[in-house]
Structure formats: C-alpha cells, structure tokens
mmCIF file of C-alpha atoms in Angstrom:
data_model
loop_
_atom_site.group_PDB
_atom_site.id
_atom_site.type_symbol
_atom_site.label_atom_id
_atom_site.label_comp_id
_atom_site.label_asym_id
_atom_site.label_seq_id
_atom_site.Cartn_x
_atom_site.Cartn_y
_atom_site.Cartn_z
ATOM 1 C CA UNK A 1 12.175 -79.045 8.927
ATOM 2 C CA UNK A 2 9.574 -81.408 8.685
ATOM 3 C CA UNK A 3 10.658 -82.887 5.567
ATOM 4 C CA UNK A 4 12.469 -86.194 4.271
ATOM 5 C CA UNK A 5 14.194 -85.450 1.166
ATOM 6 C CA UNK A 6 15.619 -88.407 -0.553
ATOM 7 C CA UNK A 7 17.055 -88.711 -3.940
ATOM 8 C CA UNK A 8 18.563 -91.722 -5.916
ATOM 9 C CA UNK A 9 20.135 -91.332 -9.323
ATOM 10 C CA UNK A 10 20.548 -94.884 -9.868
ATOM 11 C CA UNK A 11 18.282 -97.724 -9.977
ATOM 12 C CA UNK A 12 20.612 -99.931 -7.684
ATOM 13 C CA UNK A 13 20.897 -97.114 -5.242
ATOM 14 C CA UNK A 14 17.245 -96.980 -4.234
ATOM 15 C CA UNK A 15 17.288 -99.544 -1.635
ATOM 16 C CA UNK A 16 20.373 -98.144 0.164
ATOM 17 C CA UNK A 17 18.615 -94.567 -0.013
ATOM 18 C CA UNK A 18 15.406 -96.327 1.550
ATOM 19 C CA UNK A 19 17.260 -97.916 4.200
ATOM 20 C CA UNK A 20 19.116 -94.822 5.179
ATOM 21 C CA UNK A 21 15.849 -92.714 5.218
ATOM 22 C CA UNK A 22 14.211 -95.496 7.378
ATOM 23 C CA UNK A 23 17.238 -94.930 9.656
ATOM 24 C CA UNK A 24 16.749 -91.259 9.773
ATOM 25 C CA UNK A 25 13.049 -91.797 10.402
ATOM 26 C CA UNK A 26 13.507 -93.848 13.616
ATOM 27 C CA UNK A 27 16.139 -91.483 14.856
ATOM 28 C CA UNK A 28 16.095 -87.729 14.224
ATOM 29 C CA UNK A 29 12.667 -87.802 12.738
ATOM 30 C CA UNK A 30 10.816 -89.923 14.914
ATOM 31 C CA UNK A 31 8.132 -87.515 15.600
ATOM 32 C CA UNK A 32 7.471 -87.323 12.026
ATOM 33 C CA UNK A 33 7.429 -91.227 11.595
ATOM 34 C CA UNK A 34 4.794 -91.466 14.411
ATOM 35 C CA UNK A 35 2.433 -88.904 12.873
ATOM 36 C CA UNK A 36 2.915 -90.659 9.296
ATOM 37 C CA UNK A 37 3.995 -87.937 6.769
ATOM 38 C CA UNK A 38 2.406 -87.662 3.621
ATOM 39 C CA UNK A 39 4.142 -89.259 0.763
ATOM 40 C CA UNK A 40 4.881 -87.928 -2.708
ATOM 41 C CA UNK A 41 6.635 -90.065 -5.347
ATOM 42 C CA UNK A 42 8.545 -87.818 -7.972
ATOM 43 C CA UNK A 43 10.031 -89.450 -11.035
ATOM 44 C CA UNK A 44 13.179 -87.399 -11.965
ATOM 45 C CA UNK A 45 14.616 -87.643 -15.425
ATOM 46 C CA UNK A 46 18.164 -86.395 -15.144
ATOM 47 C CA UNK A 47 19.716 -88.898 -17.191
ATOM 48 C CA UNK A 48 18.501 -90.526 -20.655
ATOM 49 C CA UNK A 49 17.232 -88.724 -23.668
ATOM 50 C CA UNK A 50 15.057 -86.319 -21.689
ATOM 51 C CA UNK A 51 17.785 -85.143 -19.195
ATOM 52 C CA UNK A 52 17.590 -81.429 -20.146
ATOM 53 C CA UNK A 53 13.911 -81.094 -19.409
ATOM 54 C CA UNK A 54 14.307 -83.321 -16.267
ATOM 55 C CA UNK A 55 16.722 -80.976 -14.810
ATOM 56 C CA UNK A 56 14.605 -78.023 -15.367
ATOM 57 C CA UNK A 57 11.422 -79.830 -13.760
ATOM 58 C CA UNK A 58 13.680 -80.859 -10.872
ATOM 59 C CA UNK A 59 14.626 -77.368 -10.052
ATOM 60 C CA UNK A 60 10.989 -76.232 -10.454
ATOM 61 C CA UNK A 61 10.168 -78.806 -7.912
ATOM 62 C CA UNK A 62 12.908 -77.952 -5.522
ATOM 63 C CA UNK A 63 11.787 -74.229 -5.548
ATOM 64 C CA UNK A 64 8.053 -74.707 -4.767
ATOM 65 C CA UNK A 65 9.166 -77.284 -1.886
ATOM 66 C CA UNK A 66 11.533 -75.078 -0.416
ATOM 67 C CA UNK A 67 9.061 -72.152 -0.477
ATOM 68 C CA UNK A 68 6.532 -74.376 1.174
ATOM 69 C CA UNK A 69 8.905 -75.238 3.943
ATOM 70 C CA UNK A 70 8.794 -78.979 2.963
ATOM 71 C CA UNK A 71 5.135 -79.217 3.851
ATOM 72 C CA UNK A 72 1.740 -79.530 1.699
ATOM 73 C CA UNK A 73 -1.184 -78.035 3.299
ATOM 74 C CA UNK A 74 0.892 -77.436 6.375
ATOM 75 C CA UNK A 75 1.285 -81.086 6.616
ATOM 76 C CA UNK A 76 4.622 -82.929 7.049
ATOM 77 C CA UNK A 77 5.764 -84.614 3.562
ATOM 78 C CA UNK A 78 8.457 -87.122 2.581
ATOM 79 C CA UNK A 79 9.291 -86.527 -1.005
ATOM 80 C CA UNK A 80 10.674 -89.783 -2.323
ATOM 81 C CA UNK A 81 12.572 -89.145 -5.651
ATOM 82 C CA UNK A 82 14.523 -91.204 -7.949
ATOM 83 C CA UNK A 83 16.060 -90.890 -11.404
ATOM 84 C CA UNK A 84 13.869 -93.044 -14.110
ATOM 85 C CA UNK A 85 16.182 -92.033 -16.991
ATOM 86 C CA UNK A 86 13.322 -91.566 -19.469
ATOM 87 C CA UNK A 87 12.908 -95.497 -19.538
ATOM 88 C CA UNK A 88 9.376 -96.777 -19.540
ATOM 89 C CA UNK A 89 10.650 -100.292 -18.042
ATOM 90 C CA UNK A 90 12.908 -98.651 -15.560
ATOM 91 C CA UNK A 91 10.224 -96.254 -14.685
ATOM 92 C CA UNK A 92 7.403 -99.054 -14.266
ATOM 93 C CA UNK A 93 9.674 -101.238 -11.941
ATOM 94 C CA UNK A 94 10.544 -97.995 -9.833
ATOM 95 C CA UNK A 95 6.972 -96.774 -9.692
ATOM 96 C CA UNK A 96 5.768 -100.206 -8.384
ATOM 97 C CA UNK A 97 8.347 -99.948 -5.753
ATOM 98 C CA UNK A 98 6.773 -96.312 -4.843
ATOM 99 C CA UNK A 99 3.289 -97.797 -4.507
ATOM 100 C CA UNK A 100 3.994 -101.310 -2.916
ATOM 101 C CA UNK A 101 7.157 -100.220 -0.471
ATOM 102 C CA UNK A 102 6.868 -96.683 0.017
ATOM 103 C CA UNK A 103 3.034 -96.496 -0.059
ATOM 104 C CA UNK A 104 3.101 -92.994 -1.687
ATOM 105 C CA UNK A 105 -0.189 -90.712 -1.630
ATOM 106 C CA UNK A 106 0.642 -88.625 -4.585
ATOM 107 C CA UNK A 107 2.888 -88.822 -7.874
ATOM 108 C CA UNK A 108 4.432 -86.610 -10.430
ATOM 109 C CA UNK A 109 7.436 -86.409 -12.645
ATOM 110 C CA UNK A 110 8.106 -88.247 -15.782
ATOM 111 C CA UNK A 111 8.616 -85.795 -18.775
ATOM 112 C CA UNK A 112 8.017 -88.579 -21.673
ATOM 113 C CA UNK A 113 4.595 -89.636 -22.668
ATOM 114 C CA UNK A 114 5.604 -93.482 -23.118
ATOM 115 C CA UNK A 115 6.998 -93.347 -19.528
ATOM 116 C CA UNK A 116 3.673 -91.823 -18.361
ATOM 117 C CA UNK A 117 1.664 -94.576 -20.098
ATOM 118 C CA UNK A 118 3.926 -97.327 -18.589
ATOM 119 C CA UNK A 119 3.535 -96.374 -14.951
ATOM 120 C CA UNK A 120 0.092 -95.066 -14.865
ATOM 121 C CA UNK A 121 -1.970 -98.505 -14.578
ATOM 122 C CA UNK A 122 0.088 -99.083 -11.426
ATOM 123 C CA UNK A 123 -0.872 -95.825 -9.802
ATOM 124 C CA UNK A 124 -4.520 -96.329 -11.048
ATOM 125 C CA UNK A 125 -4.572 -99.603 -9.501
ATOM 126 C CA UNK A 126 -3.707 -98.140 -6.239
ATOM 127 C CA UNK A 127 -5.766 -94.973 -6.493
ATOM 128 C CA UNK A 128 -2.766 -92.724 -6.397
ATOM 129 C CA UNK A 129 -3.542 -89.363 -7.951
ATOM 130 C CA UNK A 130 -1.135 -88.781 -10.708
ATOM 131 C CA UNK A 131 -0.360 -85.119 -11.364
ATOM 132 C CA UNK A 132 1.643 -85.240 -14.751
ATOM 133 C CA UNK A 133 3.950 -81.978 -14.746
ATOM 134 C CA UNK A 134 4.488 -82.500 -18.563
ATOM 135 C CA UNK A 135 3.267 -85.424 -20.473
ATOM 136 C CA UNK A 136 -0.119 -85.353 -21.640
ATOM 137 C CA UNK A 137 -0.811 -88.356 -23.985
ATOM 138 C CA UNK A 138 -4.003 -88.752 -26.093
ATOM 139 C CA UNK A 139 -4.558 -92.004 -24.688
ATOM 140 C CA UNK A 140 -5.333 -90.834 -21.320
ATOM 141 C CA UNK A 141 -7.595 -87.878 -22.652
ATOM 142 C CA UNK A 142 -10.468 -89.656 -24.328
ATOM 143 C CA UNK A 143 -11.866 -93.134 -23.628
ATOM 144 C CA UNK A 144 -8.682 -94.131 -21.660
ATOM 145 C CA UNK A 145 -9.051 -91.080 -19.041
ATOM 146 C CA UNK A 146 -8.846 -92.174 -15.400
ATOM 147 C CA UNK A 147 -10.240 -90.154 -12.406
ATOM 148 C CA UNK A 148 -6.718 -90.322 -10.748
ATOM 149 C CA UNK A 149 -4.953 -88.920 -13.695
ATOM 150 C CA UNK A 150 -4.434 -84.904 -13.990
ATOM 151 C CA UNK A 151 -2.642 -83.687 -17.193
ATOM 152 C CA UNK A 152 -1.960 -80.555 -14.979
ATOM 153 C CA UNK A 153 0.223 -78.950 -17.635
ATOM 154 C CA UNK A 154 -1.602 -79.801 -21.230
ATOM 155 C CA UNK A 155 -2.787 -82.322 -23.427
ATOM 156 C CA UNK A 156 -0.224 -83.271 -25.996
ATOM 157 C CA UNK A 157 -1.852 -82.161 -29.240
ATOM 158 C CA UNK A 158 -2.718 -78.734 -27.723
ATOM 159 C CA UNK A 159 0.600 -77.131 -28.007
ATOM 160 C CA UNK A 160 1.065 -78.306 -31.827
ATOM 161 C CA UNK A 161 -2.646 -77.278 -32.518
ATOM 162 C CA UNK A 162 -1.854 -73.645 -31.630
ATOM 163 C CA UNK A 163 1.338 -73.855 -33.687
ATOM 164 C CA UNK A 164 -0.788 -75.430 -36.802
ATOM 165 C CA UNK A 165 -3.390 -72.437 -36.327
ATOM 166 C CA UNK A 166 -0.518 -69.932 -36.581
ATOM 167 C CA UNK A 167 0.720 -71.717 -39.557
ATOM 168 C CA UNK A 168 -2.582 -71.641 -41.270
ATOM 169 C CA UNK A 169 -2.897 -67.683 -40.321
ATOM 170 C CA UNK A 170 0.604 -67.104 -41.870
ATOM 171 C CA UNK A 171 -0.715 -68.985 -44.842
ATOM 172 C CA UNK A 172 2.160 -71.329 -45.367
ATOM 173 C CA UNK A 173 1.093 -73.256 -48.532
ATOM 174 C CA UNK A 174 3.587 -76.207 -48.215
ATOM 175 C CA UNK A 175 5.045 -77.612 -44.945
ATOM 176 C CA UNK A 176 7.245 -80.488 -43.772
ATOM 177 C CA UNK A 177 6.643 -81.851 -39.947
ATOM 178 C CA UNK A 178 9.163 -83.577 -38.241
ATOM 179 C CA UNK A 179 9.191 -85.408 -34.538
ATOM 180 C CA UNK A 180 10.363 -88.451 -32.687
ATOM 181 C CA UNK A 181 8.671 -91.735 -33.020
ATOM 182 C CA UNK A 182 6.952 -92.155 -29.923
ATOM 183 C CA UNK A 183 3.551 -91.110 -28.311
ATOM 184 C CA UNK A 184 4.108 -87.444 -27.960
ATOM 185 C CA UNK A 185 5.833 -87.006 -31.193
ATOM 186 C CA UNK A 186 2.948 -88.906 -32.939
ATOM 187 C CA UNK A 187 0.484 -86.468 -30.954
ATOM 188 C CA UNK A 188 2.474 -83.433 -32.247
ATOM 189 C CA UNK A 189 1.895 -84.205 -35.591
ATOM 190 C CA UNK A 190 -1.398 -85.130 -35.133
ATOM 191 C CA UNK A 191 -2.274 -82.012 -33.560
ATOM 192 C CA UNK A 192 -0.529 -79.609 -35.975
ATOM 193 C CA UNK A 193 -2.236 -81.231 -38.836
ATOM 194 C CA UNK A 194 -5.672 -80.674 -37.238
ATOM 195 C CA UNK A 195 -5.565 -76.917 -37.356
ATOM 196 C CA UNK A 196 -3.054 -76.410 -40.371
ATOM 197 C CA UNK A 197 -4.965 -76.002 -43.816
ATOM 198 C CA UNK A 198 -2.084 -76.310 -46.223
ATOM 199 C CA UNK A 199 -0.085 -79.208 -47.910
ATOM 200 C CA UNK A 200 1.911 -81.316 -45.611
ATOM 201 C CA UNK A 201 4.719 -82.278 -48.161
ATOM 202 C CA UNK A 202 6.350 -84.775 -45.895
ATOM 203 C CA UNK A 203 6.279 -86.331 -42.505
ATOM 204 C CA UNK A 204 9.272 -87.544 -40.615
ATOM 205 C CA UNK A 205 9.745 -89.427 -37.810
ATOM 206 C CA UNK A 206 13.122 -89.717 -35.919
ATOM 207 C CA UNK A 207 14.541 -91.939 -33.407
ATOM 208 C CA UNK A 208 14.056 -90.675 -29.691
ATOM 209 C CA UNK A 209 17.428 -89.492 -28.549
ATOM 210 C CA UNK A 210 18.709 -88.997 -32.204
ATOM 211 C CA UNK A 211 21.509 -86.128 -32.419
ATOM 212 C CA UNK A 212 22.553 -86.321 -35.846
ATOM 213 C CA UNK A 213 20.108 -84.819 -38.474
ATOM 214 C CA UNK A 214 22.094 -85.253 -41.838
ATOM 215 C CA UNK A 215 19.675 -87.488 -43.470
ATOM 216 C CA UNK A 216 16.474 -85.564 -42.121
ATOM 217 C CA UNK A 217 18.242 -82.316 -43.492
ATOM 218 C CA UNK A 218 18.787 -83.767 -47.007
ATOM 219 C CA UNK A 219 14.980 -84.795 -47.032
ATOM 220 C CA UNK A 220 13.981 -81.183 -46.094
ATOM 221 C CA UNK A 221 16.051 -79.557 -48.815
ATOM 222 C CA UNK A 222 14.755 -81.872 -51.407
ATOM 223 C CA UNK A 223 11.190 -81.068 -50.355
ATOM 224 C CA UNK A 224 11.568 -77.402 -50.612
ATOM 225 C CA UNK A 225 8.908 -76.390 -47.972
ATOM 226 C CA UNK A 226 7.740 -72.808 -46.969
ATOM 227 C CA UNK A 227 8.263 -73.649 -43.590
ATOM 228 C CA UNK A 228 9.002 -76.518 -40.950
ATOM 229 C CA UNK A 229 7.185 -77.633 -37.940
ATOM 230 C CA UNK A 230 9.312 -79.636 -35.685
ATOM 231 C CA UNK A 231 8.996 -81.156 -32.266
ATOM 232 C CA UNK A 232 12.160 -82.290 -30.845
ATOM 233 C CA UNK A 233 12.537 -81.591 -26.858
ATOM 234 C CA UNK A 234 15.719 -81.420 -25.249
ATOM 235 C CA UNK A 235 19.164 -82.119 -26.620
ATOM 236 C CA UNK A 236 17.403 -83.465 -29.698
ATOM 237 C CA UNK A 237 16.103 -79.918 -30.477
ATOM 238 C CA UNK A 238 19.669 -78.213 -29.453
ATOM 239 C CA UNK A 239 21.170 -80.381 -32.017
ATOM 240 C CA UNK A 240 18.684 -80.086 -34.860
ATOM 241 C CA UNK A 241 18.670 -76.406 -34.739
ATOM 242 C CA UNK A 242 22.248 -76.232 -34.961
ATOM 243 C CA UNK A 243 22.416 -78.485 -37.763
ATOM 244 C CA UNK A 244 19.502 -76.890 -39.664
ATOM 245 C CA UNK A 245 21.222 -73.221 -39.346
ATOM 246 C CA UNK A 246 24.462 -74.715 -40.281
ATOM 247 C CA UNK A 247 23.141 -76.478 -43.457
ATOM 248 C CA UNK A 248 21.770 -72.881 -44.619
ATOM 249 C CA UNK A 249 18.227 -74.132 -44.600
ATOM 250 C CA UNK A 250 17.058 -71.219 -42.404
ATOM 251 C CA UNK A 251 17.683 -68.649 -45.381
ATOM 252 C CA UNK A 252 14.700 -70.417 -47.230
ATOM 253 C CA UNK A 253 12.597 -72.295 -44.629
ATOM 254 C CA UNK A 254 10.613 -70.568 -41.734
ATOM 255 C CA UNK A 255 11.233 -72.645 -38.550
ATOM 256 C CA UNK A 256 7.860 -73.156 -36.368
ATOM 257 C CA UNK A 257 7.967 -75.161 -33.171
ATOM 258 C CA UNK A 258 6.282 -75.522 -29.544
ATOM 259 C CA UNK A 259 7.791 -74.333 -26.512
ATOM 260 C CA UNK A 260 9.375 -77.674 -25.928
ATOM 261 C CA UNK A 261 11.991 -77.067 -28.536
ATOM 262 C CA UNK A 262 12.445 -73.206 -27.974
ATOM 263 C CA UNK A 263 12.247 -72.526 -24.451
ATOM 264 C CA UNK A 264 15.117 -70.983 -22.227
ATOM 265 C CA UNK A 265 16.869 -74.329 -21.671
ATOM 266 C CA UNK A 266 17.336 -74.845 -25.445
ATOM 267 C CA UNK A 267 18.119 -71.126 -25.989
ATOM 268 C CA UNK A 268 20.873 -71.183 -23.571
ATOM 269 C CA UNK A 269 22.537 -74.195 -25.405
ATOM 270 C CA UNK A 270 22.114 -73.021 -29.046
ATOM 271 C CA UNK A 271 22.400 -68.999 -28.697
ATOM 272 C CA UNK A 272 21.831 -66.771 -31.714
ATOM 273 C CA UNK A 273 21.093 -69.370 -34.291
ATOM 274 C CA UNK A 274 17.567 -69.357 -32.434
ATOM 275 C CA UNK A 275 16.854 -65.589 -33.235
ATOM 276 C CA UNK A 276 13.400 -65.538 -35.443
ATOM 277 C CA UNK A 277 12.276 -68.568 -34.483
ATOM 278 C CA UNK A 278 8.338 -68.863 -33.753
ATOM 279 C CA UNK A 279 6.862 -71.131 -31.135
ATOM 280 C CA UNK A 280 3.521 -71.709 -29.198
ATOM 281 C CA UNK A 281 3.064 -72.365 -25.318
ATOM 282 C CA UNK A 282 0.656 -72.148 -22.650
ATOM 283 C CA UNK A 283 3.200 -70.454 -20.240
ATOM 284 C CA UNK A 284 6.016 -67.802 -20.744
ATOM 285 C CA UNK A 285 8.099 -65.971 -18.482
ATOM 286 C CA UNK A 286 6.929 -62.568 -19.484
ATOM 287 C CA UNK A 287 3.338 -63.373 -18.959
ATOM 288 C CA UNK A 288 1.881 -60.440 -16.886
ATOM 289 C CA UNK A 289 0.379 -61.992 -13.871
ATOM 290 C CA UNK A 290 1.269 -61.664 -10.046
ATOM 291 C CA UNK A 291 1.789 -65.363 -9.350
ATOM 292 C CA UNK A 292 4.184 -65.684 -12.559
ATOM 293 C CA UNK A 293 6.163 -62.331 -11.868
ATOM 294 C CA UNK A 294 6.673 -63.931 -8.282
ATOM 295 C CA UNK A 295 7.862 -67.293 -9.646
ATOM 296 C CA UNK A 296 10.221 -65.958 -12.203
ATOM 297 C CA UNK A 297 11.766 -63.434 -9.758
ATOM 298 C CA UNK A 298 12.320 -66.317 -7.241
ATOM 299 C CA UNK A 299 13.547 -68.784 -9.785
ATOM 300 C CA UNK A 300 16.317 -66.283 -10.973
ATOM 301 C CA UNK A 301 17.610 -65.396 -7.520
ATOM 302 C CA UNK A 302 17.501 -69.164 -6.637
ATOM 303 C CA UNK A 303 19.339 -70.338 -9.894
ATOM 304 C CA UNK A 304 21.999 -67.729 -10.751
ATOM 305 C CA UNK A 305 19.744 -65.233 -12.726
ATOM 306 C CA UNK A 306 18.746 -67.627 -15.632
ATOM 307 C CA UNK A 307 15.111 -67.763 -16.770
ATOM 308 C CA UNK A 308 13.045 -70.706 -16.152
ATOM 309 C CA UNK A 309 11.863 -73.120 -18.845
ATOM 310 C CA UNK A 310 8.144 -74.263 -19.059
ATOM 311 C CA UNK A 311 9.237 -77.703 -17.724
ATOM 312 C CA UNK A 312 10.325 -75.745 -14.450
ATOM 313 C CA UNK A 313 6.925 -73.611 -14.413
ATOM 314 C CA UNK A 314 4.795 -76.811 -14.932
ATOM 315 C CA UNK A 315 6.861 -78.562 -12.138
ATOM 316 C CA UNK A 316 6.290 -75.768 -9.921
ATOM 317 C CA UNK A 317 2.526 -75.649 -10.445
ATOM 318 C CA UNK A 318 2.249 -79.245 -9.690
ATOM 319 C CA UNK A 319 3.586 -78.831 -6.101
ATOM 320 C CA UNK A 320 1.173 -75.619 -5.536
ATOM 321 C CA UNK A 321 -1.753 -77.859 -6.779
ATOM 322 C CA UNK A 322 -0.896 -80.496 -4.218
ATOM 323 C CA UNK A 323 -0.598 -78.014 -1.745
ATOM 324 C CA UNK A 324 -3.907 -76.712 -2.184
ATOM 325 C CA UNK A 325 -5.724 -80.029 -2.439
ATOM 326 C CA UNK A 326 -4.091 -81.306 0.626
ATOM 327 C CA UNK A 327 -5.090 -78.336 2.482
ATOM 328 C CA UNK A 328 -8.707 -78.555 1.368
ATOM 329 C CA UNK A 329 -9.014 -82.156 2.675
ATOM 330 C CA UNK A 330 -7.256 -80.960 6.119
ATOM 331 C CA UNK A 331 -4.460 -83.368 5.193
ATOM 332 C CA UNK A 332 -6.696 -86.578 4.949
ATOM 333 C CA UNK A 333 -5.010 -87.826 1.911
ATOM 334 C CA UNK A 334 -6.212 -91.262 2.488
ATOM 335 C CA UNK A 335 -9.844 -90.087 1.409
ATOM 336 C CA UNK A 336 -9.068 -90.399 -2.379
ATOM 337 C CA UNK A 337 -12.558 -89.345 -3.347
ATOM 338 C CA UNK A 338 -12.175 -86.246 -1.583
ATOM 339 C CA UNK A 339 -8.677 -85.552 -2.727
ATOM 340 C CA UNK A 340 -9.485 -86.308 -6.373
ATOM 341 C CA UNK A 341 -12.330 -83.685 -6.049
ATOM 342 C CA UNK A 342 -10.191 -81.041 -4.589
ATOM 343 C CA UNK A 343 -7.373 -81.636 -7.041
ATOM 344 C CA UNK A 344 -9.891 -81.259 -9.895
ATOM 345 C CA UNK A 345 -10.955 -77.753 -8.537
ATOM 346 C CA UNK A 346 -7.456 -76.396 -9.076
ATOM 347 C CA UNK A 347 -7.959 -74.123 -6.569
ATOM 348 C CA UNK A 348 -4.298 -72.268 -6.617
ATOM 349 C CA UNK A 349 -2.646 -69.256 -8.467
ATOM 350 C CA UNK A 350 -1.057 -70.984 -11.338
ATOM 351 C CA UNK A 351 1.995 -69.334 -12.978
ATOM 352 C CA UNK A 352 0.230 -69.559 -16.468
ATOM 353 C CA UNK A 353 -2.680 -67.443 -15.249
ATOM 354 C CA UNK A 354 -6.236 -69.067 -14.600
ATOM 355 C CA UNK A 355 -7.397 -72.201 -16.193
ATOM 356 C CA UNK A 356 -9.937 -74.846 -15.559
ATOM 357 C CA UNK A 357 -10.094 -78.691 -16.258
ATOM 358 C CA UNK A 358 -12.423 -80.402 -18.739
ATOM 359 C CA UNK A 359 -14.116 -83.660 -17.536
ATOM 360 C CA UNK A 360 -11.020 -85.517 -18.746
ATOM 361 C CA UNK A 361 -8.788 -83.579 -16.208
ATOM 362 C CA UNK A 362 -7.009 -82.012 -19.113
ATOM 363 C CA UNK A 363 -6.609 -78.046 -18.892
ATOM 364 C CA UNK A 364 -8.818 -75.569 -20.840
ATOM 365 C CA UNK A 365 -6.421 -72.710 -21.188
ATOM 366 C CA UNK A 366 -4.740 -70.117 -23.505
ATOM 367 C CA UNK A 367 -1.887 -70.678 -25.758
ATOM 368 C CA UNK A 368 0.469 -68.077 -26.822
ATOM 369 C CA UNK A 369 2.743 -67.199 -29.794
ATOM 370 C CA UNK A 370 6.297 -66.354 -29.157
ATOM 371 C CA UNK A 371 9.203 -65.340 -30.936
ATOM 372 C CA UNK A 372 12.943 -65.436 -30.068
ATOM 373 C CA UNK A 373 14.777 -62.154 -30.104
ATOM 374 C CA UNK A 374 17.164 -60.216 -28.103
ATOM 375 C CA UNK A 375 15.648 -58.047 -24.995
ATOM 376 C CA UNK A 376 16.919 -54.633 -23.648
ATOM 377 C CA UNK A 377 19.928 -56.311 -21.975
ATOM 378 C CA UNK A 378 20.871 -58.119 -25.457
ATOM 379 C CA UNK A 379 19.889 -61.310 -23.981
ATOM 380 C CA UNK A 380 18.607 -63.963 -26.494
ATOM 381 C CA UNK A 381 15.021 -64.849 -25.100
ATOM 382 C CA UNK A 382 11.406 -65.391 -25.875
ATOM 383 C CA UNK A 383 8.971 -62.409 -26.407
ATOM 384 C CA UNK A 384 5.390 -63.153 -26.088
ATOM 385 C CA UNK A 385 3.366 -61.795 -29.195
ATOM 386 C CA UNK A 386 -0.255 -62.923 -28.950
ATOM 387 C CA UNK A 387 -2.783 -65.183 -27.974
ATOM 388 C CA UNK A 388 -3.527 -67.781 -30.705
ATOM 389 C CA UNK A 389 -6.003 -70.042 -29.023
ATOM 390 C CA UNK A 390 -8.344 -68.706 -26.034
ATOM 391 C CA UNK A 391 -9.788 -70.909 -23.196
ATOM 392 C CA UNK A 392 -8.841 -73.957 -25.388
ATOM 393 C CA UNK A 393 -9.596 -77.324 -24.523
ATOM 394 C CA UNK A 394 -8.411 -80.833 -26.103
ATOM 395 C CA UNK A 395 -9.820 -82.821 -28.880
ATOM 396 C CA UNK A 396 -10.602 -86.006 -26.745
ATOM 397 C CA UNK A 397 -12.553 -84.858 -23.927
ATOM 398 C CA UNK A 398 -15.875 -85.756 -25.426
ATOM 399 C CA UNK A 399 -14.741 -89.263 -25.533
ATOM 400 C CA UNK A 400 -14.073 -89.472 -21.836
ATOM 401 C CA UNK A 401 -16.710 -90.992 -19.595
ATOM 402 C CA UNK A 402 -15.977 -88.986 -16.503
ATOM 403 C CA UNK A 403 -18.494 -86.367 -15.632
#
C-alpha cells in the first residue's frame, strides 16, 4: 500500500516517530520517497478535554483512508498524525513542526475552536489548506476569513441558531443557556440568542473540561426556566446530563441542545437518561441519501456495530473532500491556487447531503431537528424529525472580503 501511517500520542514521541518513518522511507518505501508523496497533517485529540470527540474523528479519518487505499486522488499519501490533546500551545508547536519539518500539503483535525485559532496563522503563512473537520470559529468566518481555511463541517453559530429557531417555534418563554467559556461556547450562545425570541433568564459559562455541575444545577433550580439550552461536548455533556436528570430537574425543565451534546458517543455513555432530549444537527445517521447509507453501514461493520457520531461523519467527509480536490488538480498540490479553487467546489458526495460553500468557505446547508428515543431494536438513539433551517448560511459571510 502506498501509505506511510504515522501516529504519535505524546509530544515527546514525535521526533522518534519521525525518525522511524524516515528510516522506513529510505528502505521499504524508497520508491514512494523518490516520487514525493503528498503529506497530510492530522491533529488528533485523543487525550485532554475533547478526547471523546477526538476518538470519533480518528475513526472517521481511518475508515475513509482505508477505503481509499491510503491514497488521495490516486496519489501516494503520507498521513502524519499526532495527539494535540486539545491544547492550543501544544498544538501550535506541533503544527509548526508539521509545516517546517514535514512540509505538509494539507491539514485537518483539531476539535476545539481555540486550538483551530492557535494553529491557523502558521498554516495560512505557509499557504497550507486547512480543512476543519469540526471547529468553525466566528473569527475565521467574517473579516478574518482566509482563502486557505475551509470550515467543511459548519460555522459554530449555525447549530445553535437552529436550536434557537426550534425553541422559538416551541414558544419557550423563559430559558437558561449554558456553555463552556471558550470561543465555541461563546459562539454557541450568540447563535442561539440570534434566533430565540423569548427571555434568557441566565447565561452560565463553565470551565472547559468541567465535570461537576452542582453549582450550575443550583442556579438552574433557582431560575425555574421552561427549558435549558446547553452546549457541552464530550465528557462535559455526559456528566452534565447524568447530574441534571439525577437531580430531578428533567421533570420541569425541557432539555434542548446541539448534536455535539446528544450524538451517539454521548448516548452510548449516558443511556436512557437521554430519552426525550431534542437536538439540532447538519448530519444524522438516518439521513436518506446513498453516500450516508454507505458510510453508516461501513462504519458499523468496521467498528463493532456502533453508529457513527457527527464527529466521525465530519472527519470522513474531510478525507473525501481532499480526495476530490487532489484528483481535480491531477495530484499537483504544489499549485496552491488551483488546489484551493478545487476545494471550494466541493465536488464529492458528502454524507450530510449536498451543500455549497459561501464566499467565506463555510457551508450553506440544511439543519435538522432530532429527538432521542428507542428504535425498533430497543436501542436508544437519535431519530430525525424535520428540517429546521434549509440551505442556511452563516451570519458572518457578508463581512468576508473573499469573492
């Protein structure tokens, strides 16, 4: 297979892994080294506060890479991977190495928006296209947009705007909003309030990685809202939902969230306390399109029957997007202008269904409402109910100078 697959799960291991890979390139992979494989940097998050979503993304990447035989556009590829642990400082150091030592041609991977913002300047300066499989910070959507950034999944506010629209449609008169205190958390509340028309009784910001919510639950009990909108991805969401239901608050307060806090990775860890929760998303495992059906079936076969989460679906789509763009430029990834133009066309079959990029390289796409229930097999899972926002772009594109 024309693929060098390298993974480093500790910062200090990167040099050792690089040396081993260089040795391999000089021996059994000498033919590939001579032809100069395309290099793709993948920032994993398999430790730290976003380890759960990071593991899902890793599996989505791995499945897509396997299906393509370790190539992009039919060309040999070296996937350089390392764990960035959700740390902006650590990620910047490692991405600088990706750019300066590895000479990567394409980049993807970080889960968190603060990490995306930390690594973006180095990538933009080197003209390395950054396909964000998850983070969609507002700072890169408006005046700070960049030709080398592609928010392939969503712009942060969009998921939460869809939830705000649902809450407005339900006529919840009084709500509390809760999110971690970092860029995506702030975008989530901004987005929700953009569409929600009722009274926001309280805004609660928690620490990133927080697992004990006793104080916040007391605030909720005192506020007595009709509903709560929360954004807590990964282990944060798992612990919050368990504690919320355990405190008896679910009897009087309706839970509304985004897919980040209510997808299959969270459901698997929480179980029946998730029943009845509403969430919004741009992708679901039951979306009725050929690409999605094939992806879900392949993922379940590869990973022991479990359903993929949106993090896995987004990662899978990123590799497909890279494959299509490399194919379009005939493997000439050194032609940065041609490569970015090819990426902007998004000529592949995304698992979410068709979409297009706005001028700021963020998607114009549908957002759906789901609820969590039991399927015919008695399994607790999501069911898509309806489209909440159709062909919906983000609120910042008009501020982006890109044409």
